[in-house]
Structure formats: structure tokens, C-alpha cells
Amino acid sequence: MSEQHEIVCRCEEVTREEIMEAIRQGDGSLDAIKRRTRAGMGFCQGRTCRRLIARILSAYYQLPADRFLPGSVRIPITPISLRLLAGTADGEIDPEEEQP
């Protein structure tokens, strides 16, 4: 496999070439690359690819990789039901009802 087809973000299947194209189009941060390519938006929320993307940015701009970290990190949370979101008019939900 050539380097350009190397997958950087496994969760969203984003390649090194897609990251490089985003950088060439002016995306100079982890968050900008995330918005353009979805790298870091998958199941692991960037735990696997964030440092790889920072190293790509570092090599391109010839700056330390720490300059591009941490970016925004969002910890995955437990899914909630639509019923819970809908709630009642006053927003109060009986916690006993929400047991799966």
C-alpha cells in the first residue's frame, strides 16, 4: 500500500492523502481537519488518529507536534432514548421508568 493510501483514521477510514488535501486547502489544525474529513469523529473520538494527524501537521509546517494538540476531545457518553429527550412539559422524568 502506498503512503498516500495509508489509513490514518481507522474509525472513519480517512487516508493520509485526504489529510494532506485538507492541509493544502488551508486546514491547519486538528479541529479544521476533523470538520473537513471526519477524522477523529469515529468510535474512538480521535484517541487513535489525533497524534498521527498532529505528526502530519508537524511535518508539513515544520513545527513541533505539541503545537497542534490537544484539539477538541469529546468523551463518548451513554446513549439516551428519544423518550427521555422528549420528557414531559416541565422536563422532569421519573428515573424508575427509564430502566432498560
Short mmCIF file of C-alpha atoms in Angstrom, two decimals:
data_model
loop_
_atom_site.label_atom_id
_atom_site.label_comp_id
_atom_site.label_asym_id
_atom_site.label_seq_id
_atom_site.Cartn_x
_atom_site.Cartn_y
_atom_site.Cartn_z
CA MET A 1 0.00 0.00 0.00
CA SER A 2 1.37 3.40 -0.91
CA GLU A 3 1.81 6.03 1.77
CA GLN A 4 -0.97 8.20 0.31
CA HIS A 5 -3.49 5.38 0.73
CA GLU A 6 -2.39 4.68 4.31
CA ILE A 7 -5.41 4.91 6.61
CA VAL A 8 -4.82 7.43 9.38
CA CYS A 9 -8.28 7.34 11.00
CA ARG A 10 -9.48 3.74 11.15
CA CYS A 11 -12.91 4.54 12.52
CA GLU A 12 -13.83 6.89 9.66
CA GLU A 13 -11.41 5.35 7.09
CA VAL A 14 -9.66 8.65 6.35
CA THR A 15 -6.40 8.31 4.40
CA ARG A 16 -3.17 10.24 4.67
CA GLU A 17 -3.89 11.76 1.25
CA GLU A 18 -7.25 13.11 2.46
CA ILE A 19 -5.49 14.68 5.45
CA MET A 20 -2.84 16.19 3.16
CA GLU A 21 -5.51 17.56 0.81
CA ALA A 22 -7.26 19.22 3.77
CA ILE A 23 -3.95 20.80 4.85
CA ARG A 24 -3.28 22.02 1.29
CA GLN A 25 -6.74 23.61 1.30
CA GLY A 26 -5.80 25.59 4.40
CA ASP A 27 -6.86 23.42 7.33
CA GLY A 28 -4.04 23.97 9.80
CA SER A 29 -5.47 22.46 12.99
CA LEU A 30 -6.85 19.18 14.24
CA ASP A 31 -10.32 20.68 14.54
CA ALA A 32 -10.29 22.05 10.98
CA ILE A 33 -9.14 18.70 9.59
CA LYS A 34 -11.79 16.94 11.67
CA ARG A 35 -14.53 19.16 10.23
CA ARG A 36 -13.40 18.60 6.63
CA THR A 37 -12.55 14.87 6.75
CA ARG A 38 -14.39 13.46 9.83
CA ALA A 39 -11.03 12.11 11.09
CA GLY A 40 -11.40 11.86 14.86
CA MET A 41 -15.20 11.70 14.83
CA GLY A 42 -15.49 7.92 14.93
CA PHE A 43 -15.97 5.48 17.77
CA CYS A 44 -12.60 6.22 19.43
CA GLN A 45 -13.14 10.01 19.19
CA GLY A 46 -9.59 10.57 17.93
CA ARG A 47 -7.72 8.54 20.52
CA THR A 48 -6.01 6.60 17.72
CA CYS A 49 -5.58 9.19 14.98
CA ARG A 50 -5.16 12.51 16.80
CA ARG A 51 -1.42 12.07 17.34
CA LEU A 52 -0.91 10.79 13.78
CA ILE A 53 -2.64 13.85 12.35
CA ALA A 54 -0.61 16.11 14.65
CA ARG A 55 2.58 14.49 13.30
CA ILE A 56 1.43 15.06 9.71
CA LEU A 57 0.72 18.71 10.51
CA SER A 58 4.07 18.96 12.29
CA ALA A 59 5.97 17.64 9.27
CA TYR A 60 4.07 19.88 6.85
CA TYR A 61 4.50 23.11 8.83
CA GLN A 62 7.86 22.13 10.37
CA LEU A 63 6.60 22.89 13.86
CA PRO A 64 6.54 20.69 16.99
CA ALA A 65 3.63 18.23 17.08
CA ASP A 66 2.61 19.53 20.52
CA ARG A 67 1.72 22.80 18.81
CA PHE A 68 -1.28 21.03 17.23
CA LEU A 69 -2.51 19.14 20.29
CA PRO A 70 -4.89 18.61 22.01
CA GLY A 71 -7.67 19.77 19.67
CA SER A 72 -11.19 19.24 20.95
CA VAL A 73 -11.75 15.98 22.76
CA ARG A 74 -15.23 14.69 23.45
CA ILE A 75 -15.58 11.65 25.63
CA PRO A 76 -18.24 9.23 24.40
CA ILE A 77 -21.23 9.11 26.69
CA THR A 78 -24.05 6.66 27.19
CA PRO A 79 -26.81 6.86 24.57
CA ILE A 80 -30.14 8.10 25.81
CA SER A 81 -33.58 7.30 24.49
CA LEU A 82 -35.69 9.73 22.50
CA ARG A 83 -38.40 9.27 25.11
CA LEU A 84 -36.03 10.64 27.72
CA LEU A 85 -35.15 13.60 25.49
CA ALA A 86 -38.81 14.32 24.84
CA GLY A 87 -39.56 14.19 28.54
CA THR A 88 -42.55 15.97 29.91
CA ALA A 89 -43.62 19.57 29.56
CA ASP A 90 -41.77 20.52 32.74
CA GLY A 91 -38.72 18.41 31.79
CA GLU A 92 -39.00 16.05 34.75
CA ILE A 93 -38.66 12.32 34.14
CA ASP A 94 -39.37 9.58 36.64
CA PRO A 95 -35.98 7.74 36.90
CA GLU A 96 -37.83 4.50 37.72
CA GLU A 97 -39.40 4.50 34.23
CA GLU A 98 -36.08 4.75 32.36
CA GLN A 99 -34.69 1.36 33.40
CA PRO A 100 -33.90 -0.77 30.27
#
